Coordinates of C-alpha atoms and ligand atoms in Angstrom, one line a residue:
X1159 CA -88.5 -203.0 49.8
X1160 CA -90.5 -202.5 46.8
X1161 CA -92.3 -204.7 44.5
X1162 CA -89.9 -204.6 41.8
X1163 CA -87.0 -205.5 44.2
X1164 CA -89.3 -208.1 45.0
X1165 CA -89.7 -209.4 42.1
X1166 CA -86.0 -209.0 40.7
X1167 CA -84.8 -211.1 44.2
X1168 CA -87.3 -214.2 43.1
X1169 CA -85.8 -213.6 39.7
X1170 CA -82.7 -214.3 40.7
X1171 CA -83.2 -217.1 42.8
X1172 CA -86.0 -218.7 41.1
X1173 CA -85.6 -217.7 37.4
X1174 CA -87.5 -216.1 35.1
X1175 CA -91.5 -215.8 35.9
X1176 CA -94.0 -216.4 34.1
X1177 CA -96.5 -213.0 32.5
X1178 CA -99.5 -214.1 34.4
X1179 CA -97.8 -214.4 37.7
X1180 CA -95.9 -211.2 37.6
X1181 CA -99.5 -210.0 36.2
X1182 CA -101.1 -211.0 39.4
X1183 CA -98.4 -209.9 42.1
X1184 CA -98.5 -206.8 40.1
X1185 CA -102.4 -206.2 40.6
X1186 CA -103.4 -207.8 44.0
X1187 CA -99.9 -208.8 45.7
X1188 CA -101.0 -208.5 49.4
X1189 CA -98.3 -205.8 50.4
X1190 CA -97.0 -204.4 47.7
X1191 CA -100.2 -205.1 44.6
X1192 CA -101.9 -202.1 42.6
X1193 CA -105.4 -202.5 43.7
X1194 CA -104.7 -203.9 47.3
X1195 CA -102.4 -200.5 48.3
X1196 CA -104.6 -197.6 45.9
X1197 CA -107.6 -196.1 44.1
X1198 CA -106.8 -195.9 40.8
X1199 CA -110.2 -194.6 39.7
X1200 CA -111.1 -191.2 37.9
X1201 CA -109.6 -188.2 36.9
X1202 CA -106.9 -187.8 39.7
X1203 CA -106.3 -191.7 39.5
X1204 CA -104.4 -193.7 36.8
X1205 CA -107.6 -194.3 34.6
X1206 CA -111.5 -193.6 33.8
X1207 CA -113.7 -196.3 33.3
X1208 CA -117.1 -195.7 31.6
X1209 CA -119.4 -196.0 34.5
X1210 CA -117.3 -193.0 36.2
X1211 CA -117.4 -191.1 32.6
X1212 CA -121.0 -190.9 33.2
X1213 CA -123.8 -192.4 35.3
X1214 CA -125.8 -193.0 32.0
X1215 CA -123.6 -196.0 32.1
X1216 CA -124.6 -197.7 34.8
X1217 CA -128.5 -197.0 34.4
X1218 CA -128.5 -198.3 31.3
X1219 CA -127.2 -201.2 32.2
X1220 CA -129.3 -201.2 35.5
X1221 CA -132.3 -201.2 33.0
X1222 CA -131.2 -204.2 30.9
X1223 CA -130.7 -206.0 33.9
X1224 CA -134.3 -205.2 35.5
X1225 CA -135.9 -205.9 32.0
X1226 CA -134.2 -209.3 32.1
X1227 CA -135.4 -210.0 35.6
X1228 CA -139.1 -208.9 34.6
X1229 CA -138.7 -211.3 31.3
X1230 CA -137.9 -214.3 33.4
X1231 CA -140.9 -214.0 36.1
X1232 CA -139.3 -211.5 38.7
X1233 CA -138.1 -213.8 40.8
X1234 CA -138.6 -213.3 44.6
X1235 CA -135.0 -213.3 45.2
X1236 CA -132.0 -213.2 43.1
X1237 CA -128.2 -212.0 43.4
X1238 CA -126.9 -208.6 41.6
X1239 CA -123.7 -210.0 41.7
X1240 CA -120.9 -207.4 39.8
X1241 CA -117.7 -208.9 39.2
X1242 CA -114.2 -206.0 40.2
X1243 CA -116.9 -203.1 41.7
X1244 CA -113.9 -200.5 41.2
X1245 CA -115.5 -197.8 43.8
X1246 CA -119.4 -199.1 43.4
X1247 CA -119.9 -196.3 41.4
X1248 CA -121.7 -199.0 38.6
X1249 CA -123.8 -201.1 41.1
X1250 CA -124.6 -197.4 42.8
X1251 CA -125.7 -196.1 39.3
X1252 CA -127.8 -199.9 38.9
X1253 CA -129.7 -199.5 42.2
X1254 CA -130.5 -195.7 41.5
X1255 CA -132.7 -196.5 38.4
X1256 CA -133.8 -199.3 39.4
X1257 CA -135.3 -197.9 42.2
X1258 CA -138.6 -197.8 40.6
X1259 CA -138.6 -201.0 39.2
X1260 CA -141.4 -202.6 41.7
X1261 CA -140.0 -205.0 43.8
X1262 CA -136.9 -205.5 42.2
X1263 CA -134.7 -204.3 44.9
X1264 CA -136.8 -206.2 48.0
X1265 CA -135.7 -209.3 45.9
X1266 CA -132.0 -208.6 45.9
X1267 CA -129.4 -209.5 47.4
X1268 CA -126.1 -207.2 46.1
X1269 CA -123.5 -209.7 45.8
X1270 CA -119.6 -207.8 44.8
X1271 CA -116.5 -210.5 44.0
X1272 CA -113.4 -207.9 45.1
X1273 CA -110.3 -209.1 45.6
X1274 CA -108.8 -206.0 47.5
X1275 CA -109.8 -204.7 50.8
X1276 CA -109.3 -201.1 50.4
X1277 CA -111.7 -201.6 47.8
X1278 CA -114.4 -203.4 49.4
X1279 CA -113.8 -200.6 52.1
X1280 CA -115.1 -198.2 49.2
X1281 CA -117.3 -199.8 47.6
X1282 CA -119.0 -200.0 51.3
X1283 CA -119.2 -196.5 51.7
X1284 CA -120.8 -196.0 47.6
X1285 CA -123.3 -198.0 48.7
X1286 CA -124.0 -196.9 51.9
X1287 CA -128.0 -197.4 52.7
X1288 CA -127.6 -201.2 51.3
X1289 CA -126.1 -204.3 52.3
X1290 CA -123.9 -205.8 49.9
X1291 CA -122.1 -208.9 50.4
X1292 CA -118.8 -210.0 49.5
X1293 CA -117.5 -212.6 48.0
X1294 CA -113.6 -213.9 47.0
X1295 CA -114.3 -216.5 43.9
X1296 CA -117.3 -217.2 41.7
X1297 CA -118.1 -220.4 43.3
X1298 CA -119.5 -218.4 46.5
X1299 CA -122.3 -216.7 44.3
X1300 CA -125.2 -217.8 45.6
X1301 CA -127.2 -220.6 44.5
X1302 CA -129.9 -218.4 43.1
X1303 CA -131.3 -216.6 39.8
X1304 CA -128.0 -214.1 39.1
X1305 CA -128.4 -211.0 37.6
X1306 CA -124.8 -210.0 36.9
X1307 CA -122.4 -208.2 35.4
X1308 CA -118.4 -207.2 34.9
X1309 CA -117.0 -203.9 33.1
X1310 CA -113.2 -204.3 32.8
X1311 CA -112.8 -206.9 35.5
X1312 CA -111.7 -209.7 32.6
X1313 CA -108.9 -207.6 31.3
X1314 CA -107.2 -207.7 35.0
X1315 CA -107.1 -211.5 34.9
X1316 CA -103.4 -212.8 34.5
X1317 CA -102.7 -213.8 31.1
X1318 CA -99.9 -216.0 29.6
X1319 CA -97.7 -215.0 26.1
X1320 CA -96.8 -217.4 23.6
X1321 CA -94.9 -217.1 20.5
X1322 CA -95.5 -219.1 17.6
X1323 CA -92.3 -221.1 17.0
X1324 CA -93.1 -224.1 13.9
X1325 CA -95.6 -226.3 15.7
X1326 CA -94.7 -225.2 19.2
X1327 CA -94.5 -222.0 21.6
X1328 CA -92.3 -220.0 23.3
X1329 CA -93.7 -218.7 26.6
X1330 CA -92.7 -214.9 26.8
X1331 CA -91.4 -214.9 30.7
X1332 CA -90.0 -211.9 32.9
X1333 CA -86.7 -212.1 33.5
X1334 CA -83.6 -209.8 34.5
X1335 CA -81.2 -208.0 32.1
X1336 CA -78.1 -206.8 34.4
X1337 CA -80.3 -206.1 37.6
X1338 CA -83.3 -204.7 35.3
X1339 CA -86.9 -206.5 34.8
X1340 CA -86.7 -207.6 31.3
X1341 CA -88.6 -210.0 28.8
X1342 CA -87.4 -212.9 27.4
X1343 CA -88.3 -216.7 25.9
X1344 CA -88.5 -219.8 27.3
X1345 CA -88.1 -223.2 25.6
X1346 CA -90.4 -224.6 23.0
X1347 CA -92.7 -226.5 24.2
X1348 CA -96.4 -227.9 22.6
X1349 CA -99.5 -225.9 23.9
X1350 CA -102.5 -228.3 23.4
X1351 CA -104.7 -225.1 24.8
X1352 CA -103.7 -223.4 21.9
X1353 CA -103.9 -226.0 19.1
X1354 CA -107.0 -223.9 17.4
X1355 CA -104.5 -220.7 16.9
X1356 CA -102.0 -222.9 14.6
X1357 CA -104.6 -222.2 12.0
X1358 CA -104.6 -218.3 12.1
X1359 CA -100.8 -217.5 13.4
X1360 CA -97.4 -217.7 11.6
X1361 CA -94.0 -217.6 13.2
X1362 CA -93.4 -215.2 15.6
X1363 CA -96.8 -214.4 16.0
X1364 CA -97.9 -213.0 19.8
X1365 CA -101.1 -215.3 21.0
X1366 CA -102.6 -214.9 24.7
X1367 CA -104.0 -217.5 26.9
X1368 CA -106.5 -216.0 29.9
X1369 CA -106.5 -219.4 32.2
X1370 CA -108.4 -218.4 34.8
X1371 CA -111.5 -216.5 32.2
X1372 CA -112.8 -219.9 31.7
X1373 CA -113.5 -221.7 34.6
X1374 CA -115.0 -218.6 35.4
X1375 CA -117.2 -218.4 32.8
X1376 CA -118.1 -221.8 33.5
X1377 CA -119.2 -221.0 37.1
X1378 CA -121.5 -218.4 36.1
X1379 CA -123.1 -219.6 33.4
X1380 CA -123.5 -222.9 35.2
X1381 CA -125.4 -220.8 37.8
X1382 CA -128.0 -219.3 34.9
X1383 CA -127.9 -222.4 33.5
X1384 CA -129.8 -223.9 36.7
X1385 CA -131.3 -220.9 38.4
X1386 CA -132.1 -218.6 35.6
X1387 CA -130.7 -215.1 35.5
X1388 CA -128.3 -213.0 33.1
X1389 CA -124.5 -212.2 33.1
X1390 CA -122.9 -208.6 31.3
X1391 CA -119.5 -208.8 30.2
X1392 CA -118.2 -205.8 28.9
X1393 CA -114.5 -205.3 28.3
X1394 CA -112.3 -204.4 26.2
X1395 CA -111.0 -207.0 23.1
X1396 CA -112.5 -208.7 19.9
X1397 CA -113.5 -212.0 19.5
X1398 CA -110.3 -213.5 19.2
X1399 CA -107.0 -211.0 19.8
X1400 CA -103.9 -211.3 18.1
X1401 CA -100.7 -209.8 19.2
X1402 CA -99.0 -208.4 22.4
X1403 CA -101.7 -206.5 24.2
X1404 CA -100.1 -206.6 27.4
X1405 CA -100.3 -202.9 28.7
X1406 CA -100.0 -200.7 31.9
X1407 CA -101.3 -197.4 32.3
X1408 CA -100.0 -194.9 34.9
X1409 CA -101.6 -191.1 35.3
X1410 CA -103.6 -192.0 32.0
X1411 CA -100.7 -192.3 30.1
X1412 CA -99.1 -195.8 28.5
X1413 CA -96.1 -196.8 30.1
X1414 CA -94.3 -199.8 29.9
X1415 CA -95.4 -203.1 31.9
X1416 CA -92.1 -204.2 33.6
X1417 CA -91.3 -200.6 34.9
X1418 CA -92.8 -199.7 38.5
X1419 CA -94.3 -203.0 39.2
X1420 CA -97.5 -202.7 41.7
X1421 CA -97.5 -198.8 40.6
X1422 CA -99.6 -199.0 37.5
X1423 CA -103.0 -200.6 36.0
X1424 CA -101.3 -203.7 33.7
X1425 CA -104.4 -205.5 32.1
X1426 CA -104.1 -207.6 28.7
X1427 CA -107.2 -207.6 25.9
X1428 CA -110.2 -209.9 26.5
X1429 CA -111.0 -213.2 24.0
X1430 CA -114.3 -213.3 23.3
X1431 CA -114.2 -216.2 22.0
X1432 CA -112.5 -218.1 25.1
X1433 CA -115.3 -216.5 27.1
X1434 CA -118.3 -217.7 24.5
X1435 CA -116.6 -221.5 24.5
X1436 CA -116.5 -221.6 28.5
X1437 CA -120.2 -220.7 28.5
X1438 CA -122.2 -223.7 29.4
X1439 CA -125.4 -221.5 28.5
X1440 CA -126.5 -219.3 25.7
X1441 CA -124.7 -216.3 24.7
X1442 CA -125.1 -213.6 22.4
X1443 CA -123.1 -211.8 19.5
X1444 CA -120.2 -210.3 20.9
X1445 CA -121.2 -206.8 20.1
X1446 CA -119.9 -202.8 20.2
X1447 CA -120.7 -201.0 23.1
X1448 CA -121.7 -198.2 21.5
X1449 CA -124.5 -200.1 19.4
X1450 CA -125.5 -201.9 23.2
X1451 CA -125.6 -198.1 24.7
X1452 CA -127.7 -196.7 21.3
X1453 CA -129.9 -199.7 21.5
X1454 CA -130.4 -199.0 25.5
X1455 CA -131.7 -195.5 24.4
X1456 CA -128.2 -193.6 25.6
X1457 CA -129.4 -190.8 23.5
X1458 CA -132.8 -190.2 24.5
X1459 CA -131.2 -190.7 28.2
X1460 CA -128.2 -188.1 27.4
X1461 CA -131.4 -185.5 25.8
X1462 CA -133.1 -185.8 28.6
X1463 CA -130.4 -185.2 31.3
X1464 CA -129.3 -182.3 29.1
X1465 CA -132.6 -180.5 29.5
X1466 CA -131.2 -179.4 32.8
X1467 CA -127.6 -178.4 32.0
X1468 CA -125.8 -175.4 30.4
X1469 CA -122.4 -174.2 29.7
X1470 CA -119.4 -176.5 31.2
X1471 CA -121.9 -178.8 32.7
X1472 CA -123.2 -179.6 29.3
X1473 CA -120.1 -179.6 27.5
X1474 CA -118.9 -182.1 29.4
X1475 CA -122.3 -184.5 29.3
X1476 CA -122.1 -184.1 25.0
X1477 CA -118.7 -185.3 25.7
X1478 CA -119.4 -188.4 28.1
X1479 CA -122.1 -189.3 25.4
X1480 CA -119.2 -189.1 22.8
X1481 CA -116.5 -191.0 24.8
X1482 CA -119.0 -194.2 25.9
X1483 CA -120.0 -194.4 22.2
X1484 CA -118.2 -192.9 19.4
X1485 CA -116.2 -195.3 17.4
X1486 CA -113.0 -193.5 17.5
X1487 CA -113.5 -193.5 21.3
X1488 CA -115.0 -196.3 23.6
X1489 CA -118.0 -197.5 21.0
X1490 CA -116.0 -199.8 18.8
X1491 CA -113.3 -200.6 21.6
X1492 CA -115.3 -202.1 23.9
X1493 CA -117.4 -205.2 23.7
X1494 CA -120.4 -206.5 25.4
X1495 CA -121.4 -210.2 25.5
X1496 CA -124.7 -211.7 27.5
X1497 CA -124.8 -214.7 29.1
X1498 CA -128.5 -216.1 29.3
X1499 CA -130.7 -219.4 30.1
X1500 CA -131.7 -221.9 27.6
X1501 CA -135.7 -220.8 27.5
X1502 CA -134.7 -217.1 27.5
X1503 CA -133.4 -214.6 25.4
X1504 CA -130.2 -212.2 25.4
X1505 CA -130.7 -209.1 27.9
X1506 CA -131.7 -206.1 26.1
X1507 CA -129.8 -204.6 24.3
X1508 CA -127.9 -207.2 22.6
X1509 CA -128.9 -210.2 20.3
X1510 CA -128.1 -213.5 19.7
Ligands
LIG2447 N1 -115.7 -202.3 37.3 C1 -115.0 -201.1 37.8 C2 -113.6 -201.4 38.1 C3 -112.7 -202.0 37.1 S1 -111.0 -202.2 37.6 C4 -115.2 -200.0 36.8 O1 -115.7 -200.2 35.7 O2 -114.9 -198.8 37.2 C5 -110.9 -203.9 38.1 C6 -111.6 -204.3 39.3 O3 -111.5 -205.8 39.5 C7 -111.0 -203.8 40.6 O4 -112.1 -203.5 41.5 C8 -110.1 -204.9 41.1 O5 -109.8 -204.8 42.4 C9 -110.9 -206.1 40.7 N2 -110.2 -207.3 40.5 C10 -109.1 -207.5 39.7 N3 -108.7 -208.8 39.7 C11 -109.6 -209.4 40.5 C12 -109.7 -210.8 40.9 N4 -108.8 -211.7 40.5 N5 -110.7 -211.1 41.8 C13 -111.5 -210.2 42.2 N6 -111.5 -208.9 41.9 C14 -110.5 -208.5 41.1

């Protein structure tokens, strides 16, 4: 048994499925999901992400983080929390630089929401030396100042398709096409959690609804809303996203969603806007993360690491720099958005 014989045997006794669940049995099914059974990351993997292009990632970010801890008092304990650690190669890069930042690390306590166990095995050994806890929903952070944050762990969240049909939608579902996995339309019906895109979409038009982002986004927030702290979203999407952008990626190359279910990375553009809406605190501009790296000092950072390179070494640093923030690359791609507390201001970095 495989997951797409799986998922064709529901199919047929069930009928068709909605996007967001065959989303989520796709990612974390227990047996058979993508992040439960591998490790997708790096160059052998499926995909890089930008803290394993380059650990100026990660510091950076680190740095933000510790300069919005200072800013609020340095509280005398608080929860790193990152939301989807990947293989803790971020939170590894964060407590590296922040080393030096005086009692920033006695007053931790690393906090990673993973939903796969082979994961959380990984992450463990990263971050050997610390002790991180684990967490399975973003009601178990702790009730303390967070310092957070989340690079492509929205874009995994299930999302649901709708196409504009007069002043209704027509859920895109998965379904079967003689014995294949196949996409089709259900019936219209009246989404009142998208009445705001009847404004901006015509028939036919693709819009996608992230359920789960908000609520979320609510629990944080609500956390540095009565604690104090900061939250780092940075993902991939635009403020609000139009279109399919449903897509699975498999040895770095695109390859359609609904072949080799549970084999590939399937993740779906994050709104911005949904996110800023669901945050009961202040948030800042949704902004590029090459402008957030620039503002961070990613060049001065890359200069000074080059100092001790030459030849391939180097090459390959000039083109990390490149990747996390050229425009035609990750810069313009990517987004960041803070999350901060009402007397504060947006971590560094960004602005509100
Ligand atoms: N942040 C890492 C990894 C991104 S991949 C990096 O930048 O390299 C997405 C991560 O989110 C994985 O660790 C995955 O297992 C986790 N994840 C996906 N959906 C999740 C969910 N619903 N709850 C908790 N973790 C989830």
């Amino acid at each position: 048994m495989n997951l797409h014989d799986l998922l064709v045997a529901q199919i047929t006794a069930n009928g068709p499925m909605r996007i967001s669940d065959f989303m989520a049995d796709c990612l974390l099914h227990p047996d058979f999901g993508y992040y439960t059974t591998k490790n997708p990351f790096g160059a052998s993997g499926d995909f890089v992400t930008a803290p394993e292009v380059s650990q100026m990632f990660g510091e950076l970010i680190g740095l933000s983080l510790a300069q919005a801890w200072i800013d609020q008092g340095s509280p005398a304990s608080f929860a790193l929390v990152e939301f989807g650690p990947g293989r803790g190669t971020l939170m590894a890069d964060i407590l590296r630089v922040t080393k030096g930042v005086n009692g920033f690390h006695r007053a931790a306590q690393i906090t990673l929401l993973e939903a796969s166990a082979k994961l959380r095995a990984l992450q463990g050994e990263t971050l050997q030396g610390y002790t991180p806890i684990w967490i399975e929903a973003a009601d178990q952070i702790p009730s303390m100042p967070i310092f957070a944050v989340a690079n492509e762990f929205f874009d995994a969240l299930p999302i649901r398709q709708f196409v504009r049909d007069g002043a209704g939608w027509r859920e895109r579902q998965v379904g079967l096409d003689d014995k294949a996995l196949a996409f089709g339309l259900g019936p219209n019906t009246p989404q009142p959690a998208l009445v705001h895109r009847l404004e901006d979409t015509n028939d036919g038009d693709i819009v996608e609804d992230c359920a789960v982002a908000s609520p979320f986004v609510n629990t944080v927030g609500l956390r540095i809303k009565q604690h104090g702290g900061a939250a780092l979203f940075i993902d991939y999407g635009d403020w609000r996203s139009l279109g399919d952008t449903l897509q699975a990626i498999k040895d770095h190359e695109h390859v359609s969603p609904l072949v080799q279910a549970g084999q590939c990375d399937i993740t779906a553009h994050v709104d911005f806007e949904a996110i800023a809406n669901a945050a009961p605190c202040p948030y800042s501009r949704v902004t590029p993360q090459g402008v957030f790296l620039e503002r961070l000092g990613i060049t001065q950072r890359a200069q000074a690491l080059a100092q001790n390179m030459d030849s391939d070494v180097l090459n390959a640093h000039i083109a990390a720099h490149r990747r996390l923030t050229h425009p035609d690359e990750m810069g313009n791609l990517f987004k960041v958005i803070g999350l901060y507390p009402e007397a504060g201001s947006p971590p560094a970095g960004l602005e509100k």
